[in-house]
Amino acid sequence: MIKHLKRKPSFLSLLVGVLLVLLAVIATLQYRWLGRVSAGERELMQANLRVKARSFGEEFDREISRAFTIFKMDADTLRGENTNSEYAKRYDKWVKTSENPQIVKNVFLAKASDGGRFQLLRFNEALRAFEQIEWTSELEVLHRRFEQRQTSKSETGAIFTGGTDSIVEEIPALVYSIVSDTLIDSKTNYRRLNWQHPLGYVIVALDLDYIKEEFFPILAKSYFASGETLDYNLTVTSRNDVKKVIYQSDPEFKDVENSIADASEKILNISFNKVKSYSSERIYQTPKSPNQNKSDFTLIIPAMKDDEAAADKILLLDDGGHWELRVNHRAGSLDAAVANARWWNLATSFGILLLLGISIIMIVVLSSRSQKLARRQVEFVAGVSHEFRTPLAVIYSLSENLAAGRIKDSRQVERYGATIHKDVRRLTEMVEQVLEFAGAERGKYFYDKNPVNVGQLVEKILTANAPLLRESGWHVEKRIEPELPPVSADESALERAVQNLINNAVKYGGDSGDSRYLKVEAYRATNGQKPEVEIAVEDNGNGILPAELPHIFEPFFRGEEATLAQIHGSGLGLNLVKQIVEAHGGRVKVESTRGRGSRFVLHLPALAAGAASLNPPQTSEVI
Ligand code: ADP
C-alpha cells in the first residue's frame, strides 16, 4: 500500500512541476512586458507634462504681454491733451478683456521734466486720470535708473523696449520707454527715435500676491490636477537667483536645487508673438541677427513705413523669461511615479499568478488526498468484510455444534462459550468504531462533559482489562500521580480513547512471551501556563515505520506491517482517539522507535487546581 501511495505523488509532482514552470515563464514574460509598458508610459507622461508646462507658461505670459501692449504709450499720446481719457479707455479695455485683471496692481507714469528729473503719476481708476504722487520706496530702483539714463552721455545702458528687457523683476513691473522721434528726411520720411532721452516711462506694477495666491493656483489646477489635488509639485524660481522661490504649490516640497525637474518652462516674458497679436501697431520679426542666436524682432511705430525703419529698430529680445517653472511629480519624480505604478502592476499580476500557483497545488493536494481516502475506504470495506467474516464463521460453526447437541463435555462447552464471547466482543468493538466514526464525521457526535477523575478512570479501564491481559501474559505497569486535577470530559468517550490505545498496544505491542510490556500513566503537566493532565500508553513492540507516522491518525489508514500480518483492525481507532481528544480541547502525541516500541500521550486541559480530585495516593505499581 505504501509503495502504491508513493508512486502517485511522483506523477502529481511532475504535473505540478510542469504547471509551475509554465507559471514561471508567464511571470517572466509579464515582467518584461510590464517593463516595456512602463517605459512607454514614462515617455507619454513626459511629453504630456512638457505640453502642460508650456501651456501654463503661455497662458501666464499672454496676460503679461497683453498688459504690456494695452498700457504702453507713445509720444503723441503723452504730449496730447487727451492723455487721461485715452488711458481711461485703455484701462477699461484691460478690465473688460483680461481674465485676471487683478494681476495689474497699479499703472504709473514717470514723466521727464527739466534737469533730468522725473515726476511720478499714478493712474487713479476712480478719477479716471493720472494724479501726481511722491516716488515710493518700491519704485525707487526705477527712479534712479531713469535719472541715470537721462543724464548719461553713453548710448548704452538699460532701455525698456520690450521682451524680457522691459521686465523689472524686483518689483515686479513692466516698463515701457516713451520716446520721441525726429524727422530726418521729409522726402523719405526717415525718422530717428531718441532713446537717449525718453519723454517718460509707463510702469505697470504687477500684483505679486495675487499672482502667487490666485493666478498660479488657478493655472496649476487647470493644467496639473486630476480632481481636487495636484498630481505635480510646482515651483517657480527666479532665473537670476535659483534659490529665490517665488511660488510653491506644496510648501512642504523641497525642490532639490539644480536637480533635473520632470519638466521646466521659462515664464514672465513679454513675447513677440503675443505683442504682435494684441498690438494695433505693425510689428515684424527680423531674421536671426548674426551677433545673437536668439531671434529678435522689430517694432515699427505707426509714423514710419516699413522700409524707412531700418535705422531705428526697437529690439524686443525674446529670450525666454525671468522666472522658471519647475514641475516635479508628487511621487518625487516621473521616474519614481512610473516605478511606483510598475511595482503595483507587478505586485497585482504576480499576486494573481501566485494565487493561480497556490490553487494548482491545492487542487493537486486535495485530489491526491481524496484519491487516497477513496482507496482507503475501498480497502476498509474489504478489510472489514474480512474481519466480520472470520469471527462470524467461527461463531456460526461453534453455535451450530452447540445447538445440535454434539458437544456434551462441559469443559468443551466452556471453551466454545469463551471463544464465541471473544469473537462477539471483537465484532462489537468494530461496529462501535464504525458507528462512532460515522457519527463524528457527520458532526453528530455530542459529548456530555463533566469533571472526570482521570486517575479513577485509568484505574477502572485497567481493572476491566486485567483478566485478559494477565491471561495473555502481559506485564502491565501503571503510574497514577496523586492529587490529579479533574478534566472536563465525556467519561465514556475518554474511556474509549484510552481503551483504543490499550487495544493497539496489545495488537502491535509485541510477540507472545515475557517481552509483552504495557505501561499506562496519568500525571499532571503544563502547556505554557495552562495546567494539563496527560495519559500515556506505552508498549515495547516493533514501533511504527517513520514513513507511516504522519498518517496513522488519518481515517482508514492501516500500517503495512499490520495488513501483512493480518492483524485485525479498521484503521479508524487512532482517528477516533484524535477526534475525541481534540473535541475536549486537547491533543494526542506519539513517539515511536523501531524495535523499541511506541508511546501515545493524550494531553487534556485540566480544570482549576482548586477542584483537585482525591486520587488514591498511589505511585508506580505493577498489576
Ligand atoms: P487499526 O489498529 O485498526 O489498524 P488504528 O487507527 O488504531 O487502526 O491504527 C492505525 C495504524 O497505526 C495501525 O494499522 C498500525 O500500523 C499503527 N499503530 C497503531 N498503534 C500502534 C502501536 N502501538 N504500535 C505500532 N503500530 C501502531
XYZ file of C-alpha atoms and ligand atoms in Angstrom:
650
model
C 0.000 0.000 0.000
C 2.829 2.358 0.870
C 4.546 1.690 -2.461
C 1.300 2.387 -4.224
C 0.947 5.654 -2.335
C 4.458 6.722 -3.241
C 4.008 6.253 -6.992
C 1.063 8.675 -7.223
C 2.717 11.813 -5.794
C 5.620 11.471 -8.227
C 3.212 11.729 -11.170
C 1.372 14.564 -9.483
C 4.579 16.374 -8.625
C 5.583 16.113 -12.296
C 2.290 17.722 -13.257
C 2.706 20.405 -10.631
C 6.292 20.922 -11.797
C 5.199 21.477 -15.413
C 2.449 23.873 -14.353
C 4.817 25.777 -12.084
C 7.417 26.077 -14.862
C 4.648 27.397 -17.110
C 3.726 29.923 -14.447
C 7.378 30.976 -14.148
C 7.540 31.503 -17.940
C 4.357 33.570 -17.850
C 5.754 35.565 -14.921
C 8.967 36.327 -16.860
C 7.019 37.402 -19.939
C 4.771 39.543 -17.787
C 7.781 41.146 -16.077
C 9.347 42.075 -19.421
C 6.091 43.266 -20.871
C 5.375 45.476 -17.871
C 8.912 46.886 -18.214
C 8.144 47.913 -21.785
C 4.741 49.290 -20.902
C 6.315 51.396 -18.143
C 8.971 52.814 -20.485
C 6.241 53.780 -22.973
C 4.118 55.236 -20.230
C 7.034 57.294 -18.980
C 7.645 58.819 -22.413
C 3.991 59.639 -22.809
C 3.779 61.222 -19.371
C 6.935 63.232 -20.042
C 5.601 64.512 -23.366
C 2.238 65.404 -21.810
C 3.940 67.155 -18.946
C 6.044 69.285 -21.285
C 2.937 70.345 -23.178
C 1.181 71.206 -19.922
C 4.153 73.218 -18.608
C 4.329 75.104 -21.910
C 0.608 75.831 -21.839
C 0.896 77.074 -18.236
C 3.746 79.407 -19.261
C 1.946 80.624 -22.364
C -1.238 81.431 -20.527
C 0.674 83.355 -17.893
C 2.822 85.238 -20.426
C -0.216 86.023 -22.543
C -1.673 88.057 -19.682
C 1.675 89.764 -19.068
C 2.097 90.587 -22.760
C -1.463 91.864 -23.014
C -0.920 94.158 -20.034
C 2.250 95.467 -21.669
C 0.570 96.006 -25.029
C -2.503 97.710 -23.655
C -0.743 100.046 -21.225
C 2.245 101.161 -23.346
C 2.124 104.761 -24.524
C 3.601 106.619 -27.485
C 4.993 110.161 -27.546
C 1.892 111.675 -29.155
C -0.435 110.340 -26.507
C 1.839 111.672 -23.773
C 2.121 115.084 -25.335
C -1.535 115.283 -26.360
C -4.326 116.770 -24.318
C -6.376 113.615 -24.043
C -3.833 111.520 -22.201
C -6.222 110.825 -19.309
C -9.283 109.928 -21.342
C -7.170 107.879 -23.770
C -5.710 105.999 -20.840
C -9.069 105.527 -19.129
C -10.252 103.805 -22.301
C -7.248 101.515 -22.199
C -7.873 100.765 -18.587
C -11.487 99.811 -19.359
C -10.309 97.616 -22.196
C -7.895 95.837 -19.885
C -10.526 95.179 -17.225
C -13.031 94.041 -19.847
C -10.800 91.772 -21.856
C -8.490 90.288 -19.275
C -9.480 87.159 -17.436
C -7.341 88.168 -14.499
C -7.238 91.983 -14.452
C -6.098 91.854 -10.819
C -2.561 90.924 -11.875
C -2.012 94.658 -12.569
C -1.828 96.451 -9.246
C -1.084 99.965 -10.465
C -0.160 101.862 -13.591
C 2.348 104.697 -13.139
C 3.680 107.312 -15.482
C 7.188 108.663 -14.900
C 7.324 111.972 -16.787
C 10.672 113.604 -17.666
C 10.961 117.190 -16.515
C 13.762 119.715 -16.510
C 17.228 118.840 -15.311
C 16.906 115.143 -15.912
C 14.286 114.791 -13.177
C 11.192 112.635 -13.282
C 7.822 113.214 -11.700
C 5.659 110.265 -10.807
C 1.950 109.987 -11.636
C -0.388 107.166 -10.761
C -3.476 106.298 -12.752
C -6.469 106.612 -10.462
C -9.219 104.278 -11.669
C -11.909 106.158 -9.734
C -10.935 109.575 -11.076
C -10.048 108.042 -14.450
C -6.973 110.264 -14.563
C -3.299 110.362 -13.662
C -2.546 112.090 -10.402
C 0.838 113.135 -9.214
C 2.327 111.272 -6.249
C 5.626 111.040 -4.421
C 8.121 108.373 -5.519
C 7.510 105.295 -3.431
C 10.309 103.189 -1.939
C 9.154 100.295 -4.098
C 9.764 102.260 -7.294
C 12.959 103.913 -6.095
C 15.114 101.441 -8.053
C 13.500 102.577 -11.277
C 13.619 106.252 -10.352
C 17.395 106.067 -10.028
C 17.785 104.152 -13.272
C 15.632 106.652 -15.207
C 17.643 109.612 -13.942
C 20.957 107.955 -14.622
C 19.953 107.269 -18.195
C 18.698 110.824 -18.707
C 21.987 112.369 -17.568
C 24.378 109.782 -19.010
C 26.264 110.510 -22.200
C 26.581 106.898 -23.154
C 24.313 105.330 -25.754
C 24.293 102.027 -23.979
C 22.537 101.107 -20.738
C 19.131 99.778 -19.871
C 16.440 100.714 -22.336
C 12.968 99.430 -21.838
C 11.920 98.275 -25.230
C 10.046 95.056 -24.789
C 10.742 91.340 -24.286
C 12.434 90.450 -21.041
C 14.232 93.828 -21.211
C 11.066 95.555 -20.145
C 10.535 93.484 -17.059
C 11.888 94.651 -13.718
C 11.811 91.529 -11.621
C 12.464 93.114 -8.218
C 9.125 94.999 -8.135
C 7.860 93.186 -10.346
C 6.794 95.613 -13.066
C 6.652 96.085 -16.815
C 8.329 99.266 -18.073
C 7.944 100.939 -21.433
C 10.015 103.854 -22.728
C 8.083 106.675 -24.345
C 10.450 108.072 -26.959
C 10.148 110.985 -29.365
C 11.050 110.709 -32.992
C 12.684 113.378 -35.140
C 12.028 113.731 -38.840
C 15.395 113.416 -40.590
C 14.395 113.424 -44.197
C 10.941 114.606 -45.269
C 11.281 113.042 -48.690
C 11.862 109.561 -47.363
C 10.063 110.313 -44.073
C 13.103 108.959 -42.295
C 12.776 109.387 -38.535
C 15.129 108.758 -35.689
C 13.959 107.585 -32.255
C 15.503 109.365 -29.328
C 16.353 106.514 -26.994
C 18.905 108.549 -25.119
C 16.345 110.853 -23.549
C 12.906 109.296 -23.364
C 9.972 111.569 -22.665
C 8.898 109.284 -19.933
C 8.114 105.738 -18.916
C 4.981 103.727 -18.300
C 5.337 101.439 -15.280
C 2.808 98.609 -14.992
C 3.227 97.269 -11.430
C 2.173 93.647 -11.096
C 0.408 92.284 -8.026
C 2.794 89.529 -6.880
C 0.492 88.439 -4.037
C -2.412 87.952 -6.416
C -0.186 86.079 -8.865
C 1.088 83.770 -6.121
C -2.137 83.224 -4.247
C -4.713 83.285 -7.013
C -3.380 83.230 -10.539
C -0.733 80.492 -10.212
C -3.036 78.174 -8.228
C -5.780 78.619 -10.872
C -3.317 77.788 -13.643
C -1.845 74.889 -11.645
C -5.272 73.412 -11.093
C -6.312 73.688 -14.689
C -3.134 72.045 -16.031
C -1.773 69.737 -13.338
C -4.704 68.481 -11.298
C -6.885 65.467 -11.604
C -9.815 66.098 -9.320
C -9.150 68.369 -6.363
C -5.480 67.650 -5.735
C -2.451 68.427 -7.861
C -0.597 65.486 -9.369
C 2.576 67.525 -9.545
C 4.559 69.858 -7.326
C 5.098 73.229 -8.952
C 7.926 75.579 -8.089
C 8.575 78.969 -9.648
C 12.053 80.336 -9.093
C 13.910 83.387 -10.281
C 16.311 82.639 -13.112
C 18.766 85.222 -11.798
C 18.833 83.594 -8.398
C 17.819 79.924 -8.442
C 17.467 79.883 -4.662
C 14.800 82.585 -4.743
C 11.500 80.741 -4.696
C 8.606 82.828 -5.943
C 5.861 80.211 -5.690
C 5.488 76.682 -4.454
C 2.288 74.666 -4.869
C 3.185 72.486 -1.879
C 5.085 74.428 0.808
C 6.426 71.143 2.219
C 8.016 70.127 -1.050
C 11.783 70.561 -1.309
C 12.709 71.219 -4.875
C 16.275 69.969 -4.932
C 18.401 72.786 -6.258
C 19.959 72.107 -9.639
C 18.194 68.776 -9.826
C 16.615 67.943 -13.108
C 12.918 68.689 -12.933
C 10.460 66.453 -14.767
C 9.629 69.487 -16.899
C 10.598 73.144 -16.807
C 9.483 76.257 -18.631
C 10.725 79.826 -18.707
C 7.991 82.273 -17.848
C 7.441 86.014 -17.179
C 8.258 87.343 -20.606
C 6.699 89.811 -22.982
C 6.783 87.618 -26.002
C 6.905 88.849 -29.528
C 4.090 86.702 -30.806
C 1.761 87.927 -28.154
C 2.647 91.577 -28.550
C 2.075 91.084 -32.238
C -1.336 89.643 -31.793
C -2.504 92.231 -29.279
C -0.866 95.295 -30.742
C -2.510 97.613 -33.179
C 0.935 98.619 -34.410
C 2.810 96.856 -37.114
C 5.439 94.516 -35.826
C 7.817 92.447 -37.836
C 10.150 89.724 -36.835
C 13.659 90.157 -38.152
C 15.791 87.323 -39.414
C 18.131 85.987 -36.735
C 20.784 88.544 -36.033
C 24.323 87.260 -36.572
C 25.519 88.518 -33.173
C 22.861 86.779 -31.162
C 21.486 83.373 -31.586
C 18.144 84.445 -30.187
C 15.599 85.743 -32.612
C 14.710 89.347 -32.113
C 12.047 91.415 -33.704
C 11.306 94.860 -34.787
C 8.513 97.008 -33.620
C 7.756 99.767 -36.033
C 5.849 102.658 -34.709
C 2.954 103.931 -36.840
C 4.607 107.062 -38.120
C 7.115 105.067 -40.121
C 6.901 102.956 -43.136
C 8.401 99.512 -43.261
C 11.380 100.330 -45.480
C 12.157 103.552 -43.620
C 12.512 101.990 -40.280
C 15.760 100.181 -40.827
C 17.870 102.676 -38.939
C 15.744 102.673 -35.807
C 14.851 99.207 -34.845
C 13.363 98.558 -31.499
C 14.618 95.221 -30.455
C 12.269 93.099 -28.479
C 14.501 90.289 -27.412
C 12.625 87.103 -26.801
C 14.986 85.236 -24.538
C 12.601 83.153 -22.534
C 11.619 84.839 -19.309
C 12.705 85.917 -15.855
C 11.211 83.065 -13.918
C 11.413 79.334 -14.278
C 8.509 76.991 -13.694
C 9.719 73.597 -12.454
C 7.343 70.676 -12.362
C 8.006 67.508 -10.399
C 5.707 64.545 -9.924
C 4.230 64.247 -6.456
C 5.950 60.886 -6.043
C 9.318 62.729 -6.221
C 9.862 62.429 -9.937
C 8.228 60.973 -13.009
C 10.647 58.056 -12.814
C 9.587 57.364 -9.252
C 5.896 57.623 -10.210
C 6.363 55.228 -13.126
C 8.437 52.855 -10.978
C 5.665 53.002 -8.371
C 2.979 52.204 -10.905
C 5.141 49.429 -12.289
C 5.644 47.975 -8.842
C 1.890 47.925 -8.263
C 1.277 46.324 -11.651
C 3.914 43.717 -10.917
C 2.546 43.095 -7.446
C -1.017 42.595 -8.700
C -0.113 40.423 -11.651
C 2.359 38.359 -9.646
C -0.227 38.121 -6.883
C -2.689 36.664 -9.369
C -0.064 34.243 -10.656
C 0.782 33.259 -7.100
C -2.886 32.621 -6.368
C -3.053 30.532 -9.514
C 0.029 28.574 -8.414
C -1.386 28.011 -4.940
C -4.721 26.909 -6.429
C -2.949 24.408 -8.673
C -1.029 22.988 -5.737
C -4.183 22.889 -3.616
C -6.200 21.137 -6.313
C -3.442 18.576 -6.717
C -3.046 18.050 -2.977
C -6.794 17.807 -2.383
C -7.386 15.466 -5.288
C -4.499 13.246 -4.199
C -5.927 13.250 -0.675
C -9.403 12.360 -1.780
C -7.942 9.635 -4.036
C -6.042 8.286 -1.056
C -9.167 8.402 1.072
C -11.279 6.688 -1.566
C -8.649 3.951 -1.886
C -8.568 3.516 1.866
C -12.330 3.323 2.029
C -12.328 0.521 -0.539
C -9.593 -1.224 1.458
C -11.594 -0.610 4.609
C -14.737 -2.190 3.168
C -12.721 -5.211 2.001
C -10.870 -5.412 5.345
C -13.980 -5.019 7.470
C -15.873 -7.645 5.464
C -12.960 -9.989 6.070
C -12.813 -9.007 9.735
C -16.524 -9.698 10.081
C -16.475 -12.898 8.107
C -13.845 -14.726 10.209
C -15.446 -14.354 13.660
C -18.915 -14.841 12.188
C -17.805 -18.122 10.583
C -16.338 -19.248 13.911
C -19.489 -18.261 15.839
C -21.644 -19.917 13.174
C -19.929 -23.308 13.345
C -19.440 -23.334 17.145
C -23.029 -22.348 17.834
C -24.235 -24.911 15.267
C -22.323 -27.654 17.065
C -23.712 -26.482 20.407
C -27.285 -26.278 19.074
C -27.056 -29.752 17.565
C -26.041 -31.051 20.996
C -22.850 -32.511 19.613
C -20.793 -31.040 22.418
C -21.522 -32.734 25.668
C -18.348 -32.262 27.649
C -18.881 -29.305 29.982
C -15.226 -28.124 29.710
C -15.527 -28.092 25.927
C -18.787 -26.114 26.194
C -16.942 -23.602 28.369
C -14.154 -23.240 25.771
C -16.733 -22.815 22.973
C -18.517 -20.195 25.043
C -15.277 -18.268 25.723
C -14.344 -18.282 22.004
C -17.812 -17.079 20.977
C -17.640 -14.364 23.656
C -14.211 -13.177 22.434
C -15.334 -13.016 18.792
C -18.594 -11.240 19.637
C -16.607 -8.701 21.653
C -14.308 -8.137 18.672
C -17.294 -7.674 16.378
C -18.980 -5.311 18.818
C -15.828 -3.220 19.100
C -15.606 -2.880 15.346
C -19.259 -1.999 14.913
C -18.841 0.572 17.708
C -15.825 2.108 15.972
C -17.541 2.323 12.605
C -20.670 3.869 14.107
C -18.683 6.322 16.171
C -16.594 7.327 13.181
C -19.703 7.840 11.031
C -21.280 9.953 13.790
C -18.155 12.041 14.364
C -17.664 12.578 10.622
C -21.160 13.933 10.249
C -20.534 16.164 13.268
C -23.367 14.474 15.103
C -21.348 13.257 17.989
C -22.163 15.133 21.149
C -20.036 14.886 24.234
C -21.616 15.184 27.625
C -18.799 16.796 29.582
C -18.435 16.598 33.349
C -15.455 16.823 35.700
C -13.716 13.470 35.381
C -11.221 11.983 37.755
C -8.593 10.707 35.350
C -6.845 8.539 37.951
C -10.034 6.665 38.712
C -10.842 6.331 35.018
C -7.469 4.779 34.203
C -7.841 2.534 37.227
C -11.276 1.396 36.005
C -10.043 0.651 32.457
C -7.073 -1.331 33.698
C -9.227 -3.350 36.079
C -11.589 -4.206 33.226
C -8.663 -5.266 31.018
C -6.703 -7.022 33.756
C -8.029 -10.616 33.326
C -7.428 -10.614 29.556
C -4.022 -9.022 29.878
C -2.952 -11.363 32.630
C -4.173 -14.336 30.642
C -2.117 -13.400 27.598
C 0.951 -12.876 29.711
C 1.167 -9.068 29.659
C 3.432 -7.308 32.066
C 1.434 -4.162 32.953
C 2.833 -1.180 34.819
C 0.695 1.734 35.976
C 1.682 5.085 37.415
C -1.007 7.459 38.603
C 0.141 10.708 40.147
C -1.716 11.512 43.389
C -3.996 14.569 43.659
C -4.558 14.916 39.902
C -6.835 17.808 38.969
C -10.025 16.735 37.213
C -10.604 17.280 33.493
C -13.844 18.295 31.834
C -14.722 15.287 29.690
C -17.297 12.859 28.447
C -16.167 9.948 30.580
C -17.242 7.152 28.258
C -15.666 8.881 25.204
C -12.411 9.346 27.087
C -12.591 5.721 28.189
C -12.990 4.602 24.556
C -9.970 6.683 23.544
C -7.744 5.111 26.245
C -9.185 1.676 25.500
C -8.292 2.114 21.783
C -4.705 2.914 22.722
C -4.530 -0.148 25.002
C -6.064 -2.309 22.247
C -3.413 -1.058 19.783
C -0.627 -1.720 22.291
C -1.960 -5.247 22.704
C -2.322 -5.743 18.929
C 1.027 -4.262 17.866
C 2.868 -4.265 21.175
C 4.901 -7.437 20.871
C 5.030 -11.134 20.256
C 3.872 -13.628 22.803
C 6.068 -14.313 25.776
C 7.646 -12.355 28.582
C 8.542 -9.426 26.352
C 4.913 -8.204 26.350
C 5.028 -4.971 28.294
C 2.398 -2.240 28.706
C 2.736 0.913 30.737
C -0.188 3.251 31.484
C 0.451 6.577 33.191
C -1.615 9.556 34.334
C 0.197 12.627 35.579
C -0.029 16.397 35.716
C 1.788 18.650 33.221
C 1.567 22.180 31.823
C 1.042 23.607 28.378
C 2.665 27.036 28.606
C 0.909 28.437 31.686
C -2.113 26.157 31.453
C -2.336 23.047 33.653
C -2.860 19.735 31.894
C -3.366 16.089 32.722
C -1.588 13.614 30.477
C -2.497 9.977 29.934
C 0.292 7.892 28.368
C 0.061 4.365 26.957
C 3.423 2.778 26.173
C 4.427 -0.575 24.715
C 7.719 -2.126 23.762
C 6.612 -3.535 20.423
C 8.110 -3.061 16.985
C 7.221 0.610 16.743
C 5.838 2.461 13.747
C 7.609 2.908 10.395
C 8.810 6.562 10.199
C 7.130 6.927 6.759
C 3.808 5.881 8.304
C 3.991 8.106 11.387
C 2.447 11.183 9.736
C -0.502 9.077 8.501
C -1.507 6.939 11.463
C -4.197 9.396 12.626
C -5.834 9.575 9.203
C -9.104 7.671 8.885
C -8.852 4.179 7.334
C -5.075 4.218 7.490
C -3.578 0.844 8.281
C 0.125 0.171 8.605
C 1.809 -2.026 6.023
C 3.004 -4.482 8.631
C -0.448 -4.679 10.246
C -2.024 -5.522 6.884
C 0.655 -8.089 6.004
C 0.446 -9.773 9.401
C -3.347 -9.798 9.061
C -3.811 -8.115 12.417
C -7.484 -7.275 12.635
C -8.498 -3.624 12.548
C -10.420 -0.963 10.653
C -7.881 1.879 10.508
C -10.309 4.074 12.500
C -9.057 3.627 16.067
C -6.413 6.357 16.208
C -8.528 8.740 14.158
C -11.275 8.392 16.743
C -8.767 8.918 19.558
C -7.645 12.123 17.877
C -11.213 13.330 17.303
C -12.227 12.635 20.909
C -9.176 14.334 22.426
C -9.473 17.377 20.163
C -13.173 17.687 20.991
C -12.006 18.030 24.603
C -9.563 20.811 23.728
C -6.552 18.533 23.928
C -4.044 16.885 21.590
C -2.585 13.458 21.047
C 1.139 12.900 20.506
C 3.131 9.850 19.585
C 6.770 8.872 19.937
C 7.854 5.659 18.323
C 11.233 3.994 17.828
C 11.604 0.994 15.548
C 12.356 -2.082 17.573
C 11.776 -0.264 20.880
C 8.073 0.466 20.970
C 5.598 3.336 20.908
C 4.277 5.818 23.427
C 0.961 7.586 22.835
C 0.194 10.578 25.075
C -3.198 12.280 25.453
C -2.862 15.901 26.606
C -6.044 17.126 28.303
C -6.610 20.616 29.757
C -7.152 20.368 33.485
C -9.897 22.129 35.412
C -8.975 24.665 38.117
C -6.481 23.282 40.592
C -8.958 24.049 43.420
C -11.184 21.280 42.143
C -8.447 18.743 42.820
C -9.765 15.260 42.990
C -8.986 12.725 45.574
C -6.874 10.113 43.923
C -5.666 7.121 45.804
C -2.156 8.018 46.977
C -0.661 5.644 44.536
C 2.526 5.798 42.510
C 4.144 3.220 40.287
C 2.669 -0.224 40.533
C 2.727 -3.455 38.624
C -0.578 -5.275 38.161
P -6.087 -0.239 13.222
O -5.450 -0.607 14.531
O -7.463 -0.669 13.135
O -5.257 -0.580 12.064
P -5.588 2.421 14.132
O -6.086 3.719 13.648
O -5.810 2.125 15.544
O -6.168 1.345 13.172
O -4.031 2.396 13.864
C -3.529 2.762 12.602
C -2.191 2.101 12.353
O -1.216 2.636 13.259
C -2.178 0.670 12.572
O -2.596 -0.063 11.448
C -0.713 0.397 12.941
O 0.062 0.240 11.742
C -0.282 1.658 13.612
N -0.250 1.543 15.071
C -1.173 1.997 15.943
N -0.812 1.762 17.228
C 0.389 1.146 17.181
C 1.300 0.658 18.157
N 1.063 0.748 19.475
N 2.451 0.075 17.719
C 2.710 0.009 16.404
N 1.895 0.446 15.429
C 0.748 1.018 15.792
